[in-house]
Short mmCIF file of C-alpha atoms in Angstrom, two decimals:
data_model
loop_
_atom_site.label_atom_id
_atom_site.label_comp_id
_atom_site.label_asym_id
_atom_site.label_seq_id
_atom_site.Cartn_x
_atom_site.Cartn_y
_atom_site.Cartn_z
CA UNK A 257 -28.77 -20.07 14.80
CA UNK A 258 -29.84 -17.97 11.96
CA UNK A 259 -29.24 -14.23 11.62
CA UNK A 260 -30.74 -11.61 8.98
CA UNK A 261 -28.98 -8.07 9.04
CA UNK A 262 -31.35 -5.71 6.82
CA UNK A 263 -28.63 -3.14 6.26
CA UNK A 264 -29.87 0.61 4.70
CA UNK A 265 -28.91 4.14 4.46
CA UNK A 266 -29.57 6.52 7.53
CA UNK A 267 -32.29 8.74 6.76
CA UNK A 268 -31.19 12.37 5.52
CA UNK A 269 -28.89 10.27 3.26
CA UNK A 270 -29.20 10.56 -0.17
CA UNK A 271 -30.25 7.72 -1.90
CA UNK A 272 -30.17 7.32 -5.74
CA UNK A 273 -30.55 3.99 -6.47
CA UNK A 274 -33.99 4.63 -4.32
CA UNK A 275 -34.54 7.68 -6.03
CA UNK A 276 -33.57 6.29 -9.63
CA UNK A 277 -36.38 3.15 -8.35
CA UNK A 278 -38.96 5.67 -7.38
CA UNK A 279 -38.63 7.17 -10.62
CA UNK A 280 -38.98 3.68 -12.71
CA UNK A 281 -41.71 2.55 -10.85
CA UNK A 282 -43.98 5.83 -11.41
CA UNK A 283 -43.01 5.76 -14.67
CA UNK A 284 -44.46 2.12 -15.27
CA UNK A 285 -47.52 3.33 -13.55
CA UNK A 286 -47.76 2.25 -10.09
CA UNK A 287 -48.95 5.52 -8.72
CA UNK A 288 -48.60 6.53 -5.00
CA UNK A 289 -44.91 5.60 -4.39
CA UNK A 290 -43.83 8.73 -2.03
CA UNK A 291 -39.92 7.50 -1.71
CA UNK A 292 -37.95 4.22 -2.26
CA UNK A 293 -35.03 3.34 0.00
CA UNK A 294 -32.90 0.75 -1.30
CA UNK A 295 -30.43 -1.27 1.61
CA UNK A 296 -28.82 -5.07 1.31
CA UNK A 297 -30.29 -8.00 3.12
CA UNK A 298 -27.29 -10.35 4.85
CA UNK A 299 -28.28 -14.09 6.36
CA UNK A 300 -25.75 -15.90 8.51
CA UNK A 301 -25.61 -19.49 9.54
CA UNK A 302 -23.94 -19.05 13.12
CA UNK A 303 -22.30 -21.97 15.07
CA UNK A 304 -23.03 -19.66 18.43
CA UNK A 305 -26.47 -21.35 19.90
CA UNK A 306 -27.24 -18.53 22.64
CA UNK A 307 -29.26 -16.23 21.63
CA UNK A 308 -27.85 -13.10 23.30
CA UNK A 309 -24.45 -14.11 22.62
CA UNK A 310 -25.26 -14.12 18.61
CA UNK A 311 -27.03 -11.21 19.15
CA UNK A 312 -24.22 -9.21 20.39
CA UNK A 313 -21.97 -10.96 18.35
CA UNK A 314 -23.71 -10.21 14.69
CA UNK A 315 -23.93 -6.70 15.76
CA UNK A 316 -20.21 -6.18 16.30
CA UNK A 317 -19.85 -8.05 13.01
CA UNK A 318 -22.19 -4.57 11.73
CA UNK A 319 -20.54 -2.33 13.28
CA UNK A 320 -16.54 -3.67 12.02
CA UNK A 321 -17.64 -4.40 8.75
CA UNK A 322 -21.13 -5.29 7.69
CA UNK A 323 -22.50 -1.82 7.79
CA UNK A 324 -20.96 1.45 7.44
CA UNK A 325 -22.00 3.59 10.09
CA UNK A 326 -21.24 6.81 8.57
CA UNK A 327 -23.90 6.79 6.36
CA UNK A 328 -25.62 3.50 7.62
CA UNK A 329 -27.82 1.64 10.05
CA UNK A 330 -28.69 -1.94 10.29
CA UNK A 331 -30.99 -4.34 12.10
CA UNK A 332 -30.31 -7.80 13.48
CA UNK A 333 -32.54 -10.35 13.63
CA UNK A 334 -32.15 -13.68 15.49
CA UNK A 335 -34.00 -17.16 14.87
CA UNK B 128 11.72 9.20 -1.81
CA UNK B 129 11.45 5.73 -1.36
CA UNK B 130 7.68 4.24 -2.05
CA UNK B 131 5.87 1.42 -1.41
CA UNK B 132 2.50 0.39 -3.01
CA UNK B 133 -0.09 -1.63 -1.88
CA UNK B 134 -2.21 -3.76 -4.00
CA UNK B 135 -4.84 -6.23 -3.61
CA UNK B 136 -6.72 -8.49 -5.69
CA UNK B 137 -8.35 -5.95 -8.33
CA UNK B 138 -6.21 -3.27 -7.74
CA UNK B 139 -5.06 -1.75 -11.43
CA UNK B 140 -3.85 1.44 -11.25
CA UNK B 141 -0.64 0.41 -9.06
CA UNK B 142 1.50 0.16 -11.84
CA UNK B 143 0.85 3.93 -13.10
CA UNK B 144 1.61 5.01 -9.87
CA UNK B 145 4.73 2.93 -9.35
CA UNK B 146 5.93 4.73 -13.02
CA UNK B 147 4.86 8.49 -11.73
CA UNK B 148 6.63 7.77 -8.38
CA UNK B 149 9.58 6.40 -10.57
CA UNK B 150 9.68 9.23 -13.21
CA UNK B 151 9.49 11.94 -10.02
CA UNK B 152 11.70 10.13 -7.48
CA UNK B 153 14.09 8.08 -9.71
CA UNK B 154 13.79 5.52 -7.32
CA UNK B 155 11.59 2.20 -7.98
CA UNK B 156 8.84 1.86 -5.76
CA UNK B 157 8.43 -1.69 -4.43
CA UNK B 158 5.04 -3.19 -4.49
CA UNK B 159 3.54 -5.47 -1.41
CA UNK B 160 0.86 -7.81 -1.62
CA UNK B 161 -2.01 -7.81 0.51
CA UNK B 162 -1.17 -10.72 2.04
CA UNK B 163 1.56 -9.32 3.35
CA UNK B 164 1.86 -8.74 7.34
CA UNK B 165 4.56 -6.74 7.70
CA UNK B 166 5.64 -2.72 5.81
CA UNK B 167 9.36 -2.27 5.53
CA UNK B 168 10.76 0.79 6.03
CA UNK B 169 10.01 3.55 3.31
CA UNK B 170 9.18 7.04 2.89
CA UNK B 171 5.69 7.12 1.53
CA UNK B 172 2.57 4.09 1.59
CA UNK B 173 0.22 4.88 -1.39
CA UNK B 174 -2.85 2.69 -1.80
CA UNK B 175 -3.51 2.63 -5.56
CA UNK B 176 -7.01 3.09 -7.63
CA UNK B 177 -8.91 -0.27 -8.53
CA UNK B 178 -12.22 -2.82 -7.86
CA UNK B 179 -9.85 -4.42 -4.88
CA UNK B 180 -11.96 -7.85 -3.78
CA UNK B 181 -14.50 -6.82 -6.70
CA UNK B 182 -15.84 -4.24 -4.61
CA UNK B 183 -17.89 -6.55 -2.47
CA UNK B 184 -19.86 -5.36 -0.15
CA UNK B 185 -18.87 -1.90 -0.30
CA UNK B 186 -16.03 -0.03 -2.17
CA UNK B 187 -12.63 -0.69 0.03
CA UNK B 188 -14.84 -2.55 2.79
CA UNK B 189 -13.09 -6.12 2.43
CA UNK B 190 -9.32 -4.46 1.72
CA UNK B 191 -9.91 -2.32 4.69
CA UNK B 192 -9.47 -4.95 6.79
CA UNK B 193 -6.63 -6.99 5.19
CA UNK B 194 -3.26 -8.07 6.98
CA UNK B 195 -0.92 -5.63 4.76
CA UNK B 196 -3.55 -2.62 6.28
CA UNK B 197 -3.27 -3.30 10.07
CA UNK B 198 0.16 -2.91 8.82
CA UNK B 199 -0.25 0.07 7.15
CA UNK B 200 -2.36 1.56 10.50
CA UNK B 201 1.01 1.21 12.45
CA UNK B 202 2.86 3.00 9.89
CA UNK B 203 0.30 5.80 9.86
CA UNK B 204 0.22 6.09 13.35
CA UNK B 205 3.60 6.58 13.33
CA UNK B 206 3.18 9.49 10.82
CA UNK B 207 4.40 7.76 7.85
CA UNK B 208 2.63 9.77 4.88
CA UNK B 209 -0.04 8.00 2.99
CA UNK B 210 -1.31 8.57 -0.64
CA UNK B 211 -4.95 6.84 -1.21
CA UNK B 212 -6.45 7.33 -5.28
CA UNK B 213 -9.45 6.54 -6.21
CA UNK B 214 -10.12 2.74 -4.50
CA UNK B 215 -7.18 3.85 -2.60
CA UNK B 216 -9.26 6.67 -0.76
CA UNK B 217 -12.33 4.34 -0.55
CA UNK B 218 -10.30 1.86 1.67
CA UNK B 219 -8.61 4.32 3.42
CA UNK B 220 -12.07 6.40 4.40
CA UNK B 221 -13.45 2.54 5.20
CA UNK B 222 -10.42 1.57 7.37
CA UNK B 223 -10.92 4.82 9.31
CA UNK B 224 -7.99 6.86 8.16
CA UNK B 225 -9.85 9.31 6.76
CA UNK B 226 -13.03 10.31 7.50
CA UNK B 227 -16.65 10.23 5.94
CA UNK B 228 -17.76 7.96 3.26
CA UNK B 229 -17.85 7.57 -0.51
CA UNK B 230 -21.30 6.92 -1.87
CA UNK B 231 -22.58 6.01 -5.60
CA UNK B 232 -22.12 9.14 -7.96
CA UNK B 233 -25.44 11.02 -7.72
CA UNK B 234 -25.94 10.04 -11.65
CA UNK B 235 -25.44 6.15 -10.98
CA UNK B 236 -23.28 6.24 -13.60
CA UNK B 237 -19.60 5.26 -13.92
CA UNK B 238 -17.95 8.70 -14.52
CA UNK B 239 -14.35 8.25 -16.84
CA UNK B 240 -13.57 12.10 -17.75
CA UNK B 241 -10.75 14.79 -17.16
CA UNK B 242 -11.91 16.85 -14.84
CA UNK B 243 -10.71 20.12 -13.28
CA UNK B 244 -9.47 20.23 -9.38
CA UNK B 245 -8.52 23.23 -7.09
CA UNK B 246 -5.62 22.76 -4.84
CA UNK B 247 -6.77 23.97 -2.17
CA UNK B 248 -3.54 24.31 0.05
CA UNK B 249 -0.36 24.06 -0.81
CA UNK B 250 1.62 23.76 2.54
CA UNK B 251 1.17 19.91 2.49
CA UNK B 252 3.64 16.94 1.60
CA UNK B 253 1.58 16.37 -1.33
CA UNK B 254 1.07 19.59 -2.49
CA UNK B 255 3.43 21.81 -2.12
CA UNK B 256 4.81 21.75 -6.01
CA UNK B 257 1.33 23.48 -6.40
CA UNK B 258 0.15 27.20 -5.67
CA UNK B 259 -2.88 27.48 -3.53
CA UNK B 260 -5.93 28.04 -6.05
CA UNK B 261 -4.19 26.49 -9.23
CA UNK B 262 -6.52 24.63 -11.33
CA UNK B 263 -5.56 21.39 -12.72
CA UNK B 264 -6.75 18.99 -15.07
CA UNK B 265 -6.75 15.52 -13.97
CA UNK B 266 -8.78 12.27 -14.78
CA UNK B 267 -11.33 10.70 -12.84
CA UNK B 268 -12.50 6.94 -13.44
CA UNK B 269 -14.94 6.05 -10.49
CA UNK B 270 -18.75 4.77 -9.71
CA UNK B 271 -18.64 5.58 -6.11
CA UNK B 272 -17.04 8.74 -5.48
CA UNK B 273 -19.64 11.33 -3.94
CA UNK B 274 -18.23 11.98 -0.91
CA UNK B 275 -19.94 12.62 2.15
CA UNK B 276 -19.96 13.28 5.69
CA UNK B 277 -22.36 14.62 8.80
CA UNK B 278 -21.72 18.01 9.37
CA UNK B 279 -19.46 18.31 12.26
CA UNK B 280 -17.49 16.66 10.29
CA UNK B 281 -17.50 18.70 6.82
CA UNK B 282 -17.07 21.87 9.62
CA UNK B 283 -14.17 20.24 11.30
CA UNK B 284 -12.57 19.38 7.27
CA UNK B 285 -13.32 22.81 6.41
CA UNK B 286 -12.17 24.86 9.46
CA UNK B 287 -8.88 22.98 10.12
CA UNK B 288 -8.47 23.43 6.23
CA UNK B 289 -8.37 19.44 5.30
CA UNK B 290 -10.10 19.49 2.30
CA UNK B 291 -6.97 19.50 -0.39
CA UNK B 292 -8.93 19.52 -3.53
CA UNK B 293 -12.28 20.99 -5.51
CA UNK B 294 -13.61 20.01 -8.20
CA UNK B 295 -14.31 23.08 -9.95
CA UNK B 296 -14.94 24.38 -13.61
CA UNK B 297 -11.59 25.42 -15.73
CA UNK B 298 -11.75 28.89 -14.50
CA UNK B 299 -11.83 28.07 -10.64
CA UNK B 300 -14.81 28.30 -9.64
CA UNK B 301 -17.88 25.95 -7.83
CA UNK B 302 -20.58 24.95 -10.76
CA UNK B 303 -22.35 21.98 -10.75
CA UNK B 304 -21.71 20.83 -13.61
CA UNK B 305 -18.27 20.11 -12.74
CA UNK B 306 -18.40 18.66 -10.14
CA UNK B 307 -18.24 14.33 -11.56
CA UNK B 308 -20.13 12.54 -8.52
CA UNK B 309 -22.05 14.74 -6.31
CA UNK B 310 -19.48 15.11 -3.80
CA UNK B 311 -20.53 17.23 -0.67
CA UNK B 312 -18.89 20.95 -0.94
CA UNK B 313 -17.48 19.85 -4.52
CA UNK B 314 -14.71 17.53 -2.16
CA UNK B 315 -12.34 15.57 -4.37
CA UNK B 316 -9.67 14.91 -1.58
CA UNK B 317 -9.18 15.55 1.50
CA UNK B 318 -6.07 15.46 4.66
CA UNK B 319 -6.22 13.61 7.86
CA UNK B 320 -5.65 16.03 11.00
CA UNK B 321 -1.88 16.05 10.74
CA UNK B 322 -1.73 16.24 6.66
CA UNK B 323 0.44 12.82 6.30
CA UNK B 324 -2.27 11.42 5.12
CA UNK B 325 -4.06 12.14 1.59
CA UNK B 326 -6.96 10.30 -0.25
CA UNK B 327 -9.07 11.88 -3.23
CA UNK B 328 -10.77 10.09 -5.87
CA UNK B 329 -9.06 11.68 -9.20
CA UNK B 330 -6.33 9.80 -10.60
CA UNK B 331 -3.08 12.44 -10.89
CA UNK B 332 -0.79 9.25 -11.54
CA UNK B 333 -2.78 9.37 -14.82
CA UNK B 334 -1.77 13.34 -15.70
CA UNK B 335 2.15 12.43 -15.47
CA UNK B 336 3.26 12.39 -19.33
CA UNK B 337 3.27 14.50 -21.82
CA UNK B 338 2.11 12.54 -24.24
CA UNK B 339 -0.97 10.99 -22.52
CA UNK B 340 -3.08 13.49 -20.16
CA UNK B 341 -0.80 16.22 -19.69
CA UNK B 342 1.69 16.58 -17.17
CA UNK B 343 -0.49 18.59 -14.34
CA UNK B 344 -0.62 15.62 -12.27
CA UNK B 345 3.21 15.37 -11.77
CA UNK B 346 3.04 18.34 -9.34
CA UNK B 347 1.71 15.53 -6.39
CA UNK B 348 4.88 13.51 -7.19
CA UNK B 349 7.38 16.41 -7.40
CA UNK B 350 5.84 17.49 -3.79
CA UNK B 351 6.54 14.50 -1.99
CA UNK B 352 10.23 14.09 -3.78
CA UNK B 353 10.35 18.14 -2.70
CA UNK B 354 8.91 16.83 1.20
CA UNK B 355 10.21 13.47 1.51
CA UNK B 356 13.96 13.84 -0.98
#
C-alpha cells in the first residue's frame, strides 16, 4: 500500500519560510495571498496490505519520528 | 572529570570540545561513535555542535534515535550529567531530554556571530564557575536555533528556574536585537528538571583560548571539573 503524510506546523506556530513565501509572492504580484504555511510531503511504499493496520502503523511512524509534535501535526493518507 | 563525546556522521565541533574538556579537566575525553551500543563509565556525556545525518528531516531528528542515544537515555536516567551544543541541544530536545523544539531562526538566515548570554543560575554542574547575572560573550553558529515551546511549558522552565542562559545585549539586558534566532523569552539554554542535563545553542567550547574568542566560555568547563573533579 501507499501512504502520503502531509506534515506542517500547528497553527499559532510561527512560520517564516511561509511568511518569507507570502512576502515573495505579493511582491511578484499575485495579490490576495492572506498567509502561506509551508509543511513537507512524505510517500511510503508499505509491504503491510491491511488498510487499518498501515494506518495505525504510519501514524506511529509520525508520532516517533516523522513529525515533531511539539510544534507539528500531520495527516495520513492511505491508498 | 572524565568525558565522553558523542559524534555522528556530520558532527564537527567534537573535537573543540574534546580540547576545552582537555585544557579544563587535564584528562582526554574519549570519543564514541554513533554506532556504538554501549556508554562506558564516565563522568559527563556531551553531544557536540554539527549537521549530524545532514540534518535530514529535521535538525537532530535521525541522531535522536541512533544506537549510541538509547545508550545515552540509560545514562541520563541514571543522572549521569549531559552537555548538548548547538546540534547537540537539537538532538537532545528531539530525543526528549529536553523539552520544546528548535525552529528556523526567525531571519531564515544562518546566524555565525559572538553573541552575549546571561547565566542565569549559577547553582548548576555547569555553571557554577559563573555568578548569577554575568554576561558573557560566546559564539553562536546555527540556522535552526529559535527555540520554542507551548506555554505550560515556558511557565514550568521559568518557575522551576530551568532556563540557564539569555541572550541579552552587553550590558544585561532583554533587546531584540540581541537576541540571534528569535528564541522564545530570549532562551539560549536551558536544564532538564534535575539540572544534570544542559543543552543551549551557543558554542562556549569555542570561547576557551585566549587567543581565539576569549576565554569566557571556559567558565562551563571549570564548573563541571569544580562539580564532577
Amino acid at each position: 500500500m501507499k501512504a502520503t503524510v502531509h506534515v506542517t506546523l500547528k497553527p499559532g506556530v510561527l512560520d517564516p519560510q511561509g511568511v518569507a513565501i507570502g512576502h515573495a509572492l505579493t511582491g511578484l504580484g499575485f495579490a490576495g495571498v492572506n498567509s502561506v504555511r509551508m509543511g513537507k510531503f512524505l510517500e511510503l511504499d508499505l509491504a503491510e496490505t491491511d488498510r487499518a493496520k498501515a494506518e495505525a502503523a504510519v501514524k506511529a511512524m509520525c508520532e516517533k519520528l516523522l513529525a515533531n509534535t511539539v510544534i507539528e501535526s500531520y495527516r495520513v493518507e492511505i491508498r | 572529570m572524565k568525558a565522553a563525546v558523542v559524534s555522528f556522521p556530520g558532527s564537527n565541533r567534537e573535537r573543540d570540545i574534546m580540547m576545552a574538556l582537555e585544557r579544563a579537566s587535564g584528562v582526554k575525553p574519549s570519543l564514541l561513535w554513533h554506532g556504538d551500543t554501549e556508554i562506558p563509565d564516565t563522568d559527563l556525556i556531551v553531544v557536540p555542535g554539527g549537521f549530524s545525518y545532514g540534518d535530514y528531516l529535521r535538525c537532530g531528528a535521525m541522531a535522536a534515535h541512533s544506537p549510541v542515544m538509547k545508550a545515552l537515555k540509560e545514562k541520563a536516567a541514571k543522572g549521569t550529567p549531559v552537555l548538548g551544543v548547538c546540534n547537540g541541544f537539537q538532538i537532545l530536545v528531539e530525543a526528549g531530554l529536553l523539552p520544546g523544539a528548535l525552529m528556523r531562526n526567525a531571519s531564515l538566515k544562518f546566524v555565525c556571530r559572538q553573541v552575549h548570554l546571561r547565566v542565569e543560575d549559577s547553582q548548576s554542574l555547569f555553571t557554577n564557575a559563573y555568578e548569577k547575572g554575568q554576561v558573557i560573550r560566546v559564539p553562536v553558529a546555527h540556522a535552526e536555533g529559535n527555540y520554542t515551546a507551548d506555554e505550560d511549558t515556558l511557565k514550568h522552565l521559568e518557575d522551576r528556574g530551568l532556563v540557564a542562559f539569555r541572550y541579552v545585549a552587553p550590558d544585561g539586558s532583554l533587546a531584540p536585537e540581541a537576541n540571534p534566532n528569535g528564541s522564545t523569552r530570549a532562551i539560549a539554554g536551558i536544564f532538564n528538571d534535575s539540572k544534570t542535563v544542559l543543552g543551549l545553542m551557543p558554542h562556549p567550547e569555542d570561547a576557551t583560548d585566549p587567543h581565539a574568542g576569549g576565554m569566557d566560555g571556559f567558565g562551563m568547563f571549570k564548573s563541571l571539573v569544580n562539580a564532577l573533579h
